[in-house]
Amino acid sequence: MKSLVANPLARKALAPEARSTGPRIRALAVTAVVCSLALAGCSGTTKNSVKNDDKPAESGQKANPDAPLKKGLKLAFLPKQINNPYEQIVDNAGIAAAKGFGSSGKEVGPSDAKASSQVSYINTLTQQRQNAILIAANDPNAVCGPLKQAMKQNIKVVAYDSDTAKDCRQIFINQASSEQIGRTQIQHIAEQLHYKGQIAILSATQNATNQNTWISYMKDELKKPAYKNMKLVKVAYGDDDDQKSFQETQGLLKAYPKLKGIISPTTVGIAAAARYISASSYKGKVVVNGLGTPNQMRKYVKDGTVAQFALWDPKKLGKLASYAAAALASGQITGAEGEKFKAGDLGDYTVGKDGEVILGPPTVFDKANIDRFNF
Amino acid sequence: MTTLTKYVRWDTVVTVLLVAVFLAGAGTTDGFADTSNLSAALDDTAEIALIALPMTLLVVAGQVDLSVASMLGLSSALAGALWDAGWTFELIVPVCLLVGAAGGVLNGWLVTRIGLPSLAVTIGTLTLYRGLASVVLGDKAVADFPDAYAKWAAYTRTVPGTFVPYPVALFIVFAVITAVVLHCTGFGRSLFAIGAQEDAAYFAGIRVKRIKIALFAVSGLVASFAGIVYTLRYGSARADNGIGLELTVIASVLLGGVDFDGGKGTLGGAVAGVLLIGLLGNLLTLNDVSNEVQVIVTGLLLIASVLTPRVISAVSERRSTPDQLTPGQLPDQTRLERPSTS
């Protein structure tokens, strides 16, 4: 105990004020809460009472379809996360396309697919005065403020793969119509299962805009009488993480012994699911279908784990996004419905409703055609 | 303790580093020193900075709260669910704050009454609060919060005449208050005492349990407040908001020279640590340095901040006689057994 008295800290702490401050702080916190509660009674802003004034910033610019494609544009691709293999293919193709028409492109982005991770990147891209930001949004709203800020500085915004809220970008490049993707996923697996049995979905993150839209169309498709003997038992989330998706697959098969099929509409998920099933007793008994890349899925198609899966060509998606961004930055289009632009050898595209440009229908890959694709 | 640390304290080193990063950025990178960039960079650290304040107090007292980011998520999810249900925003805020404080009290209760280490307790509540957030809001994302409030959180609206966004201005006010509490009051001194030698503090008459519960309550309260700021700033209430943020907060605090073993540190150092990680990240991003490299840089800085003072003291201890102790330091062999009643 001798050393205790020698400790000046302990001695100082013996001062009377030291003991009374604890409760005082607590009292302060309580008072603060009570005060704000009282304040809350005075006025009220509810969901129904606010009218948010977020009309899209009309640029007032007119599209000039004959304007030449500008050279030396700076395009920046901002994927959901930097190590997503699928988005790397899209971005690299977009960057290559930009080089082809005399501009430059780069890919930057966060290493995780969190809702807010992209925000600081948008701010820095605005600061770097890029001509266009091409984004695959992790959350349609979280990226909105900074994107609007970018558009105010005359930076063009193109969403691809996963859309932002409509007024936060000029163009959305959709790989295929969401409805088409969602419904064909169910149609394909139903044919494989002869229209009966339990199925599950292995998705990416809980809030991925594109995934959730597809899943809602899948659920809608399942309501049709043709699928009365099929049942969706669970939507699992692998967070576009290989290991998590692998574990979720394992979990699904344990939890639902009668499970007949898994739809994984994400390239990371379907590969992980196929990997698990190929090495387990479920091989040949549980059908895996969904969206994947030929290179990742080749060996599972060849060993019989997976009979078929679908995807669009991500290289074409990147290319189309690049051309759309350049067309915007050159003043050929503004993002209004009905405007047309030329996307190199992909041909002519027309801007649809809400600034949406659709790449085309998905391709189904199977044993017969998979060797013709390398991506 | 050492001749070197007498003159150069780690928090001074961090502050010098912060200034160096700023000057290097302003000199080399276009747009870095622009007020719009600084506003955005500062606003990006708003939640981390806010939570770092109570975290500093906790770490000084030898505790840690790993559940802060989950509480932020729970607060965000709750705000979203209540907003969706048609509640007024003015009522949602105090309810979220109450939930935050209650969550903090639960942490404090488990630590003091059950006697579990705060690391273990808050790893548990980290999962618990995040789970509750998912229960509250599921996989939905609620947007369309009132512009009138959202604008206050955006970096585009700053305190007139400055480039300081409002959440950061609020942080500055809180930081000053916290600094005064930590360094100029008996309460602050008792935190150092608890962190240095909890049993000694107990025997000296400090109400250790009560203070700990209060600290955890404030930590939960501030985390839920940060959840509101986060929700407004991103305009998106989600159950997974702020995942992993607790590690950035703790890294910032430790980088600022606050000793993870408790009993040592300054609030100024912690704030410098927060700003250093924030500004460095912004500078590296502006220079297109990949995220992986950024993470490595932050990690190395952190290791340096924890290691350097120890290496220095180890080297100088070998030179000096073992009997020399600085005030506030107790030789290890005097560590008392913790009485079971405390």
XYZ file of C-alpha atoms in Angstrom:
717
model
C 0.000 0.000 0.000
C 3.006 2.248 0.349
C 3.286 2.676 -3.362
C -0.341 3.636 -3.573
C 0.160 6.751 -1.504
C 3.236 7.535 -3.519
C 1.126 7.560 -6.643
C 0.179 11.176 -7.251
C -2.603 10.159 -9.566
C -4.318 8.246 -6.823
C -3.788 11.119 -4.442
C -5.294 13.601 -6.844
C -8.168 11.289 -7.357
C -8.903 11.501 -3.662
C -9.954 15.101 -4.105
C -13.663 15.413 -3.314
C -14.754 16.542 -6.775
C -13.487 13.305 -8.242
C -16.180 11.270 -6.646
C -19.157 13.395 -7.471
C -18.507 13.895 -11.164
C -19.619 10.434 -12.287
C -23.257 10.860 -11.370
C -23.128 14.462 -12.566
C -22.226 13.346 -16.076
C -25.034 10.864 -16.004
C -27.476 13.497 -14.849
C -26.325 15.693 -17.708
C -26.959 12.957 -20.243
C -30.412 12.301 -18.830
C -31.251 16.007 -18.907
C -30.150 16.208 -22.525
C -32.366 13.326 -23.499
C -35.333 14.715 -21.594
C -34.845 18.138 -23.178
C -34.796 16.720 -26.686
C -37.861 14.639 -25.897
C -39.654 17.775 -24.793
C -38.501 19.523 -27.929
C -39.868 16.705 -30.001
C -43.370 17.506 -28.880
C -43.262 20.983 -30.391
C -42.967 20.324 -34.094
C -43.119 17.302 -36.304
C -41.435 16.321 -39.527
C -42.767 13.001 -40.734
C -42.292 11.014 -43.895
C -45.590 12.298 -45.215
C -45.071 15.930 -44.317
C -41.796 16.467 -46.153
C -41.616 17.301 -49.795
C -38.016 16.885 -50.722
C -37.080 19.264 -53.448
C -34.814 16.998 -55.405
C -35.875 17.490 -58.963
C -33.142 16.347 -61.326
C -30.781 19.184 -62.090
C -31.915 20.150 -65.571
C -28.781 21.227 -67.326
C -30.702 23.190 -69.904
C -28.228 21.823 -72.428
C -29.516 20.555 -75.727
C -28.239 17.346 -77.210
C -26.408 17.685 -80.477
C -26.338 14.222 -82.067
C -23.882 15.420 -84.707
C -21.269 16.674 -82.230
C -17.928 14.913 -82.685
C -16.744 12.555 -79.955
C -14.282 14.603 -77.886
C -10.690 13.418 -77.496
C -8.683 13.401 -74.282
C -11.633 12.798 -71.969
C -10.897 11.464 -68.480
C -13.247 8.648 -67.501
C -13.183 7.069 -64.046
C -14.753 3.708 -63.267
C -15.924 3.250 -59.683
C -16.922 -0.416 -59.167
C -18.762 -1.760 -56.128
C -15.452 -3.002 -54.860
C -12.043 -3.047 -56.440
C -11.433 -6.797 -56.331
C -14.734 -7.895 -57.794
C -13.539 -10.031 -60.745
C -16.687 -9.453 -62.750
C -16.498 -5.676 -62.462
C -12.810 -5.718 -63.258
C -13.683 -7.242 -66.631
C -16.308 -4.553 -67.231
C -13.987 -1.745 -66.199
C -10.971 -2.983 -68.141
C -13.085 -3.292 -71.284
C -14.408 0.224 -70.693
C -10.898 1.584 -70.191
C -9.712 -0.162 -73.375
C -12.663 1.298 -75.285
C -11.818 4.790 -73.997
C -8.253 4.410 -75.298
C -9.760 3.364 -78.623
C -11.575 6.678 -79.080
C -8.651 8.824 -77.960
C -9.518 9.253 -74.277
C -8.203 7.761 -71.056
C -9.847 5.731 -68.323
C -8.974 4.437 -64.893
C -10.502 2.269 -62.200
C -10.561 3.320 -58.557
C -12.664 2.102 -55.672
C -13.014 0.685 -52.182
C -11.897 -2.791 -51.163
C -15.254 -3.529 -49.540
C -18.782 -3.273 -50.891
C -20.184 -1.172 -48.040
C -22.950 1.307 -48.769
C -20.856 4.343 -47.917
C -17.382 3.302 -49.087
C -17.819 4.828 -52.518
C -18.633 8.314 -51.255
C -15.104 9.512 -50.524
C -14.042 8.246 -53.966
C -16.756 10.275 -55.681
C -15.595 13.365 -53.817
C -11.981 12.862 -54.828
C -12.924 12.153 -58.461
C -14.857 15.423 -58.476
C -11.795 17.124 -57.048
C -9.655 15.578 -59.795
C -12.062 17.048 -62.374
C -12.722 13.856 -64.273
C -15.008 14.291 -67.296
C -17.200 11.380 -66.301
C -17.735 9.075 -63.344
C -18.991 5.578 -64.160
C -20.357 3.903 -61.069
C -21.774 0.540 -60.026
C -23.595 1.714 -56.912
C -23.501 -0.246 -53.684
C -26.484 1.724 -52.408
C -28.755 3.776 -54.652
C -29.071 6.652 -52.166
C -25.845 6.748 -50.184
C -23.905 7.920 -53.248
C -26.497 10.470 -54.291
C -25.363 13.687 -52.612
C -21.782 13.575 -53.880
C -22.891 12.516 -57.384
C -25.261 15.477 -57.601
C -22.367 17.638 -56.465
C -20.252 16.158 -59.264
C -22.958 16.811 -61.863
C -23.110 20.432 -60.690
C -19.438 20.690 -61.660
C -20.390 19.440 -65.137
C -19.056 15.947 -64.533
C -21.170 13.363 -66.340
C -22.405 10.405 -64.342
C -23.132 6.979 -65.827
C -24.364 4.143 -63.627
C -23.731 0.611 -64.818
C -24.464 -2.858 -63.423
C -26.192 -1.482 -60.290
C -28.177 1.724 -60.512
C -28.245 4.815 -58.315
C -31.400 6.803 -57.597
C -32.620 8.160 -60.921
C -31.818 11.807 -60.376
C -28.228 11.141 -59.351
C -26.969 10.040 -62.765
C -27.654 10.862 -66.388
C -27.585 7.346 -67.847
C -27.967 3.845 -66.458
C -26.470 1.076 -68.560
C -28.493 -2.011 -67.763
C -26.948 -5.339 -68.794
C -30.385 -6.716 -69.604
C -33.822 -5.761 -68.501
C -34.151 -6.678 -64.836
C -37.474 -8.336 -65.465
C -36.011 -10.529 -68.188
C -33.129 -11.618 -65.946
C -35.329 -12.373 -62.956
C -37.943 -14.362 -64.832
C -35.486 -16.359 -66.979
C -33.594 -17.463 -63.856
C -36.753 -19.152 -62.578
C -37.684 -20.490 -66.009
C -34.263 -22.082 -66.483
C -34.111 -23.810 -63.105
C -37.762 -24.912 -63.378
C -37.010 -26.736 -66.607
C -34.033 -28.447 -64.994
C -36.162 -29.503 -61.995
C -39.237 -30.492 -64.041
C -41.222 -27.814 -62.216
C -41.093 -29.311 -58.744
C -39.085 -29.096 -55.524
C -37.642 -26.611 -53.071
C -35.267 -23.929 -54.279
C -33.146 -21.272 -52.547
C -31.438 -18.103 -53.715
C -27.845 -17.251 -52.859
C -27.542 -13.512 -53.411
C -24.752 -10.970 -52.919
C -25.246 -8.288 -50.256
C -28.618 -7.599 -48.685
C -28.917 -4.196 -50.301
C -27.493 -4.751 -53.774
C -30.000 -2.912 -55.924
C -29.735 -5.149 -58.954
C -29.890 -8.414 -56.992
C -32.981 -7.341 -55.092
C -34.776 -6.231 -58.245
C -34.071 -9.572 -59.896
C -35.165 -11.456 -56.803
C -38.451 -9.559 -56.732
C -39.114 -10.612 -60.348
C -38.139 -14.199 -59.458
C -40.694 -14.200 -56.660
C -43.274 -12.749 -59.001
C -42.559 -15.389 -61.652
C -42.948 -18.133 -59.024
C -46.520 -17.011 -58.359
C -47.586 -18.337 -61.764
C -49.582 -21.628 -61.634
C -46.889 -23.492 -63.582
C -44.643 -23.302 -60.517
C -47.205 -24.498 -57.963
C -45.003 -27.450 -57.036
C -41.940 -25.279 -56.523
C -41.163 -23.386 -53.348
C -38.583 -20.703 -52.579
C -37.443 -21.595 -49.057
C -34.775 -18.990 -48.404
C -32.795 -16.051 -49.763
C -29.272 -16.289 -48.346
C -26.593 -13.608 -48.621
C -22.959 -14.427 -49.387
C -21.923 -10.740 -49.502
C -20.055 -11.386 -52.761
C -17.431 -12.986 -50.565
C -16.196 -16.361 -51.727
C -15.834 -17.925 -48.305
C -19.094 -16.527 -46.942
C -20.963 -17.725 -50.050
C -19.350 -21.155 -49.638
C -20.516 -21.335 -46.010
C -23.999 -20.089 -46.880
C -24.302 -22.862 -49.473
C -23.272 -25.395 -46.862
C -25.813 -23.896 -44.453
C -28.640 -23.989 -46.985
C -28.080 -27.668 -47.760
C -27.919 -28.545 -44.053
C -31.021 -26.525 -43.169
C -33.143 -27.761 -46.069
C -32.442 -31.451 -46.743
C -35.107 -31.497 -49.466
C -33.505 -28.617 -51.346
C -33.388 -29.349 -55.069
C -31.897 -26.222 -56.547
C -29.914 -23.054 -55.821
C -30.110 -19.926 -57.937
C -27.143 -17.643 -57.412
C -27.522 -14.475 -59.479
C -23.983 -13.335 -58.689
C -20.690 -14.498 -60.154
C -18.987 -14.880 -56.783
C -21.912 -16.782 -55.267
C -22.485 -19.258 -58.078
C -18.803 -20.224 -58.239
C -18.656 -20.762 -54.472
C -21.877 -22.795 -54.523
C -20.593 -24.935 -57.392
C -17.280 -25.458 -55.607
C -19.004 -26.695 -52.473
C -21.412 -28.976 -54.299
C -18.793 -30.428 -56.655
C -16.894 -31.825 -53.676
C -19.917 -33.010 -51.704
C -22.474 -35.800 -51.842
C -24.991 -33.312 -53.261
C -23.234 -33.370 -56.607
C -25.668 -34.365 -59.318
C -28.598 -34.117 -56.885
C -28.809 -30.371 -56.341
C -29.031 -28.087 -59.361
C -26.992 -24.881 -59.372
C -28.018 -22.153 -61.766
C -27.628 -18.407 -61.888
C -25.293 -15.814 -63.299
C -21.590 -16.598 -63.660
C -18.572 -16.066 -65.856
C -17.475 -18.841 -68.235
C -13.881 -18.922 -66.939
C -14.945 -19.351 -63.320
C -17.596 -21.927 -64.141
C -15.841 -23.907 -66.876
C -14.574 -26.685 -64.646
C -17.929 -27.167 -62.895
C -19.720 -27.365 -66.233
C -17.167 -29.922 -67.433
C -17.352 -32.075 -64.283
C -21.136 -32.118 -64.418
C -21.857 -30.092 -61.272
C -23.514 -27.338 -63.261
C -25.491 -27.925 -66.445
C -26.047 -24.319 -67.444
C -25.856 -20.721 -66.265
C -26.358 -17.333 -67.847
C -24.688 -13.960 -68.226
C -24.297 -11.118 -70.649
C -20.913 -10.224 -72.022
C -19.364 -7.929 -69.375
C -16.849 -6.637 -71.922
C -19.680 -5.284 -74.005
C -21.187 -3.706 -70.906
C -17.968 -1.817 -70.137
C -17.587 -0.743 -73.708
C -21.155 0.536 -73.916
C -20.737 2.440 -70.617
C -17.563 4.056 -71.920
C -19.210 5.185 -75.154
C -22.256 6.477 -73.289
C -20.020 8.537 -70.959
C -18.098 9.953 -73.913
C -21.326 10.741 -75.762
C -22.573 12.623 -72.692
C -19.305 14.509 -72.231
C -19.252 15.419 -75.918
C -22.789 16.755 -75.841
C -24.189 14.134 -78.233
C -26.753 13.128 -75.640
C -28.023 14.531 -72.334
C -29.696 11.407 -70.999
C -33.216 12.240 -72.174
C -35.500 9.526 -73.503
C -35.281 8.882 -77.239
C -31.757 10.215 -77.784
C -29.497 8.009 -79.890
C -25.741 7.434 -79.790
C -23.230 5.199 -81.505
C -21.228 2.749 -79.386
C -18.411 1.820 -81.745
C -18.794 -1.671 -83.222
C -21.620 -2.456 -80.771
C -23.871 -0.392 -82.974
C -26.513 2.228 -82.210
C -28.294 2.528 -78.894
C -31.310 4.540 -77.831
C -31.812 6.047 -74.397
C -34.957 4.613 -72.883
C -37.245 5.748 -70.088
C -35.491 7.244 -67.025
C -32.171 7.373 -68.863
C -31.896 3.597 -69.118
C -29.906 1.960 -71.903
C -30.277 -1.820 -72.201
C -27.333 -3.866 -73.503
C -29.337 -6.903 -74.645
C -30.680 -10.298 -73.541
C -28.471 -12.602 -71.419
C -26.604 -15.509 -72.976
C -27.000 -19.060 -71.639
C -23.729 -20.971 -71.303
C -23.562 -24.793 -71.257
C -21.208 -27.630 -72.199
C -21.862 -27.030 -75.879
C -20.844 -23.375 -76.096
C -18.736 -22.522 -73.045
C -15.397 -22.991 -74.789
C -16.207 -20.203 -77.172
C -15.963 -17.620 -74.389
C -12.930 -16.422 -72.516
C -13.728 -14.011 -69.699
C 10.811 7.106 -17.765
C 13.045 8.056 -20.591
C 15.073 11.042 -21.570
C 13.648 11.113 -25.073
C 9.990 10.826 -24.188
C 10.490 13.660 -21.703
C 10.979 16.026 -24.613
C 9.053 14.393 -27.428
C 5.709 12.836 -26.671
C 4.034 10.578 -29.198
C 0.994 12.851 -29.522
C 3.362 15.656 -30.514
C 4.875 13.371 -33.147
C 1.411 12.618 -34.531
C 0.526 16.306 -34.654
C 3.767 17.070 -36.496
C 2.983 14.196 -38.862
C -0.492 15.628 -39.442
C 0.917 19.018 -40.344
C 3.517 17.346 -42.562
C 0.845 15.351 -44.420
C -1.192 18.514 -44.903
C 1.754 20.529 -46.227
C 2.954 17.686 -48.447
C -0.579 17.291 -49.824
C -1.013 21.008 -50.438
C 2.363 21.150 -52.172
C 2.055 18.097 -54.384
C -1.584 17.396 -55.097
C -3.964 19.574 -57.054
C -7.236 20.087 -55.285
C -6.085 18.732 -51.911
C -5.977 22.082 -50.150
C -9.181 23.277 -51.820
C -11.780 24.113 -49.223
C -14.330 21.878 -50.962
C -11.968 18.911 -50.674
C -11.107 19.630 -47.055
C -14.795 19.997 -46.217
C -15.560 16.647 -47.829
C -12.570 14.948 -46.196
C -13.481 16.301 -42.761
C -17.137 15.407 -43.176
C -16.103 11.862 -44.117
C -14.479 11.460 -40.697
C -17.382 13.047 -38.765
C -18.757 9.848 -37.218
C -15.325 8.397 -36.503
C -14.289 11.637 -34.848
C -17.422 11.857 -32.716
C -17.143 8.269 -31.466
C -13.400 8.687 -30.878
C -14.106 11.151 -28.050
C -15.809 8.767 -25.598
C -13.531 6.005 -26.897
C -10.518 8.033 -25.727
C -12.034 8.337 -22.260
C -12.716 4.592 -22.192
C -9.242 3.612 -23.338
C -7.654 5.999 -20.841
C -9.679 4.201 -18.165
C -8.354 0.885 -19.456
C -11.598 -0.122 -21.179
C -12.678 -0.472 -24.779
C -16.039 -0.435 -26.523
C -16.123 -2.538 -29.684
C -19.896 -2.287 -30.025
C -19.932 1.364 -31.160
C -20.247 0.693 -34.882
C -23.027 -1.824 -34.275
C -24.790 0.751 -32.125
C -24.379 3.217 -34.981
C -26.014 0.654 -37.275
C -28.791 -0.077 -34.800
C -29.502 3.626 -34.409
C -29.550 4.033 -38.184
C -31.835 1.035 -38.664
C -34.161 2.223 -35.907
C -34.316 5.712 -37.377
C -35.163 4.183 -40.756
C -37.839 1.867 -39.403
C -39.514 4.594 -37.341
C -39.336 7.070 -40.226
C -40.943 4.470 -42.467
C -43.657 3.976 -39.856
C -44.493 7.679 -40.036
C -42.894 8.913 -36.811
C -41.754 12.513 -36.618
C -38.041 12.988 -37.072
C -37.893 15.110 -33.935
C -39.139 12.147 -31.905
C -36.960 9.591 -33.665
C -33.746 11.321 -32.582
C -34.311 11.197 -28.813
C -35.616 7.617 -29.049
C -32.447 6.557 -30.864
C -30.314 8.370 -28.296
C -32.154 6.624 -25.475
C -31.576 3.255 -27.093
C -27.899 4.144 -27.495
C -27.532 5.120 -23.870
C -29.383 1.969 -22.798
C -27.082 -0.184 -24.915
C -24.122 1.544 -23.306
C -25.499 0.939 -19.826
C -25.904 -2.735 -20.695
C -22.233 -2.842 -21.707
C -21.234 -1.092 -18.506
C -23.439 -3.329 -16.389
C -21.963 -6.499 -17.877
C -18.445 -5.162 -17.357
C -18.895 -3.998 -13.775
C -21.506 -6.322 -12.279
C -20.613 -9.555 -14.031
C -16.943 -8.592 -13.976
C -16.165 -9.538 -17.553
C -13.425 -7.714 -19.462
C -14.837 -4.973 -21.689
C -13.182 -6.504 -24.747
C -15.167 -9.720 -24.313
C -18.416 -7.983 -23.361
C -18.388 -5.595 -26.289
C -17.431 -8.290 -28.802
C -20.660 -9.917 -27.666
C -22.763 -6.774 -27.890
C -21.109 -5.937 -31.220
C -22.888 -8.979 -32.619
C -26.011 -8.451 -30.543
C -26.629 -4.831 -31.587
C -25.912 -5.589 -35.238
C -28.334 -8.485 -35.016
C -30.987 -6.241 -33.500
C -30.394 -3.757 -36.312
C -31.135 -6.493 -38.840
C -34.267 -7.451 -36.941
C -35.438 -3.843 -36.849
C -34.945 -3.001 -40.516
C -34.209 -6.300 -42.268
C -32.593 -5.927 -45.669
C -34.400 -2.708 -46.461
C -32.757 0.630 -47.092
C -34.806 3.653 -46.071
C -34.090 6.907 -47.872
C -35.985 10.185 -48.305
C -35.099 11.739 -44.997
C -36.093 15.386 -44.722
C -33.815 17.628 -46.747
C -34.009 20.242 -44.025
C -32.031 17.908 -41.725
C -29.980 16.080 -44.352
C -28.460 19.343 -45.516
C -26.981 19.958 -42.081
C -24.982 16.771 -42.371
C -23.729 17.328 -45.923
C -20.241 18.665 -46.515
C -21.610 21.270 -48.876
C -23.093 23.283 -46.028
C -20.407 24.722 -43.809
C -20.217 27.104 -40.880
C -20.317 30.559 -42.538
C -16.871 31.874 -43.323
C -15.149 28.535 -42.813
C -14.822 25.210 -44.594
C -16.014 23.312 -41.522
C -19.178 21.272 -42.124
C -21.707 21.285 -39.298
C -21.124 17.730 -38.020
C -17.430 18.604 -37.716
C -18.228 21.905 -35.996
C -20.284 19.930 -33.510
C -17.361 17.575 -33.068
C -15.050 20.505 -32.295
C -17.410 21.698 -29.548
C -17.654 18.176 -28.094
C -13.885 17.739 -28.354
C -13.239 20.889 -26.331
C -15.696 19.746 -23.668
C -14.147 16.268 -23.576
C -10.635 17.709 -23.369
C -11.626 19.888 -20.415
C -13.311 16.950 -18.696
C -10.331 14.656 -19.264
C -7.497 17.009 -18.485
C -8.886 19.678 -16.156
C -11.303 17.909 -13.824
C -11.089 15.428 -11.007
C -13.299 13.123 -13.033
C -10.676 13.115 -15.777
C -7.918 12.396 -13.274
C -9.889 9.516 -11.864
C -10.066 8.019 -15.361
C -6.276 8.055 -15.550
C -6.151 6.542 -12.078
C -8.544 3.740 -13.039
C -6.567 3.073 -16.214
C -3.195 3.094 -14.455
C -4.159 1.002 -11.447
C -7.788 0.133 -11.111
C -7.413 -1.412 -7.687
C -5.430 1.516 -6.392
C -8.099 3.837 -7.715
C -10.724 1.739 -5.984
C -8.891 1.876 -2.685
C -8.410 5.609 -3.150
C -12.178 5.983 -3.028
C -12.937 6.412 -6.696
C -16.306 4.960 -7.598
C -14.864 2.787 -10.317
C -18.047 0.907 -11.257
C -20.197 3.987 -11.486
C -17.679 5.813 -13.607
C -17.308 2.855 -15.941
C -21.052 2.540 -16.438
C -21.260 6.279 -17.131
C -18.459 6.018 -19.692
C -20.118 3.149 -21.537
C -23.458 4.971 -21.447
C -21.913 8.081 -22.997
C -20.148 5.900 -25.562
C -23.453 4.287 -26.583
C -25.182 7.660 -26.631
C -22.551 9.212 -28.876
C -22.499 6.141 -31.146
C -26.259 6.360 -31.644
C -25.963 10.081 -32.314
C -23.274 9.293 -34.880
C -25.768 6.824 -36.357
C -28.210 9.679 -36.949
C -25.484 11.827 -38.507
C -24.405 8.898 -40.690
C -27.965 8.218 -41.813
C -28.564 11.846 -42.750
C -25.181 12.271 -44.380
C -25.621 9.289 -46.681
C -29.396 9.639 -46.883
C -29.692 5.905 -46.373
C -30.741 4.075 -43.215
C -29.537 0.488 -43.274
C -28.852 -2.244 -40.789
C -25.329 -2.711 -42.130
C -24.314 0.938 -41.882
C -20.862 1.509 -40.436
C -19.726 -2.126 -40.324
C -16.114 -2.243 -39.189
C -16.038 1.402 -38.161
C -15.070 0.520 -34.588
C -11.646 -0.586 -35.739
C -10.987 2.727 -37.491
C -12.027 4.579 -34.342
C -9.787 2.512 -32.080
C -6.921 2.682 -34.578
C -7.223 6.478 -34.650
C -7.228 6.728 -30.872
C -4.227 4.421 -30.495
C -2.426 6.223 -33.303
C -2.905 9.383 -31.283
C -0.796 7.896 -28.499
C -3.503 6.755 -26.115
C -2.165 3.636 -24.406
C -4.341 0.573 -24.934
C -3.336 -0.601 -21.443
C -4.939 2.529 -20.009
C -3.684 5.376 -17.871
C -1.851 7.281 -20.567
C -2.836 9.558 -23.413
C -4.192 12.937 -24.375
C -7.350 13.949 -26.140
C -5.366 16.221 -28.449
C -3.360 13.204 -29.540
C -6.496 11.186 -30.245
C -7.995 14.015 -32.318
C -4.727 14.357 -34.236
C -4.849 10.600 -34.845
C -8.383 10.821 -36.261
C -7.477 13.720 -38.533
C -4.237 12.061 -39.642
C -6.003 8.882 -40.770
C -8.747 10.935 -42.456
C -6.493 13.371 -44.309
C -3.930 10.728 -45.255
C -6.698 8.584 -46.739
C -8.010 11.531 -48.719
C -4.547 12.457 -49.989
C -3.760 8.899 -51.046
C -7.125 8.554 -52.803
C -6.559 11.816 -54.677
C -3.261 10.348 -55.878
C -5.007 7.156 -57.028
C -3.204 5.028 -54.467
C -5.123 1.775 -54.254
C -7.192 0.900 -51.235
C -4.946 -2.043 -50.357
C -1.901 0.202 -50.102
C -3.884 2.664 -47.991
C -4.781 -0.073 -45.559
C -1.134 -1.112 -45.359
C -0.010 2.473 -44.720
C -2.553 2.878 -41.914
C -1.516 -0.456 -40.437
C 2.165 0.437 -40.474
C 1.451 3.819 -38.871
C -0.516 2.068 -36.163
C 2.212 -0.439 -35.446
C 4.722 2.403 -35.326
C 2.562 4.347 -32.898
C 2.247 1.407 -30.531
C 5.810 0.204 -30.925
C 7.904 3.381 -31.009
C 7.240 4.598 -27.453
C 7.872 1.095 -26.115
C 11.097 0.649 -28.013
C 12.293 4.021 -26.792
C 11.415 3.243 -23.203
C 12.962 -0.238 -23.421
C 16.197 1.215 -24.745
C 16.395 3.942 -22.139
C 15.349 1.657 -19.307
C 18.410 -0.417 -20.034
C 20.478 2.718 -19.574
C 18.819 4.158 -16.489
C 18.503 2.643 -13.052
C 15.363 0.589 -12.521
C 14.307 2.601 -9.453
C 13.534 5.769 -11.334
C 9.838 6.061 -11.918
C 7.913 8.911 -13.368
C 4.767 10.098 -11.656
C 1.799 7.979 -12.591
C 3.918 4.886 -13.053
C 3.830 2.026 -10.655
C 6.374 -0.734 -10.799
C 4.752 -3.931 -11.990
C 5.418 -5.889 -8.834
C 3.113 -3.608 -6.846
C 0.086 -4.559 -8.929
C -2.501 -5.627 -6.400
C -4.831 -8.546 -6.576
C -8.264 -7.332 -7.583
C -10.620 -7.736 -4.633
C -13.648 -9.809 -5.520
C -16.002 -7.156 -4.212
C -14.895 -4.370 -6.516
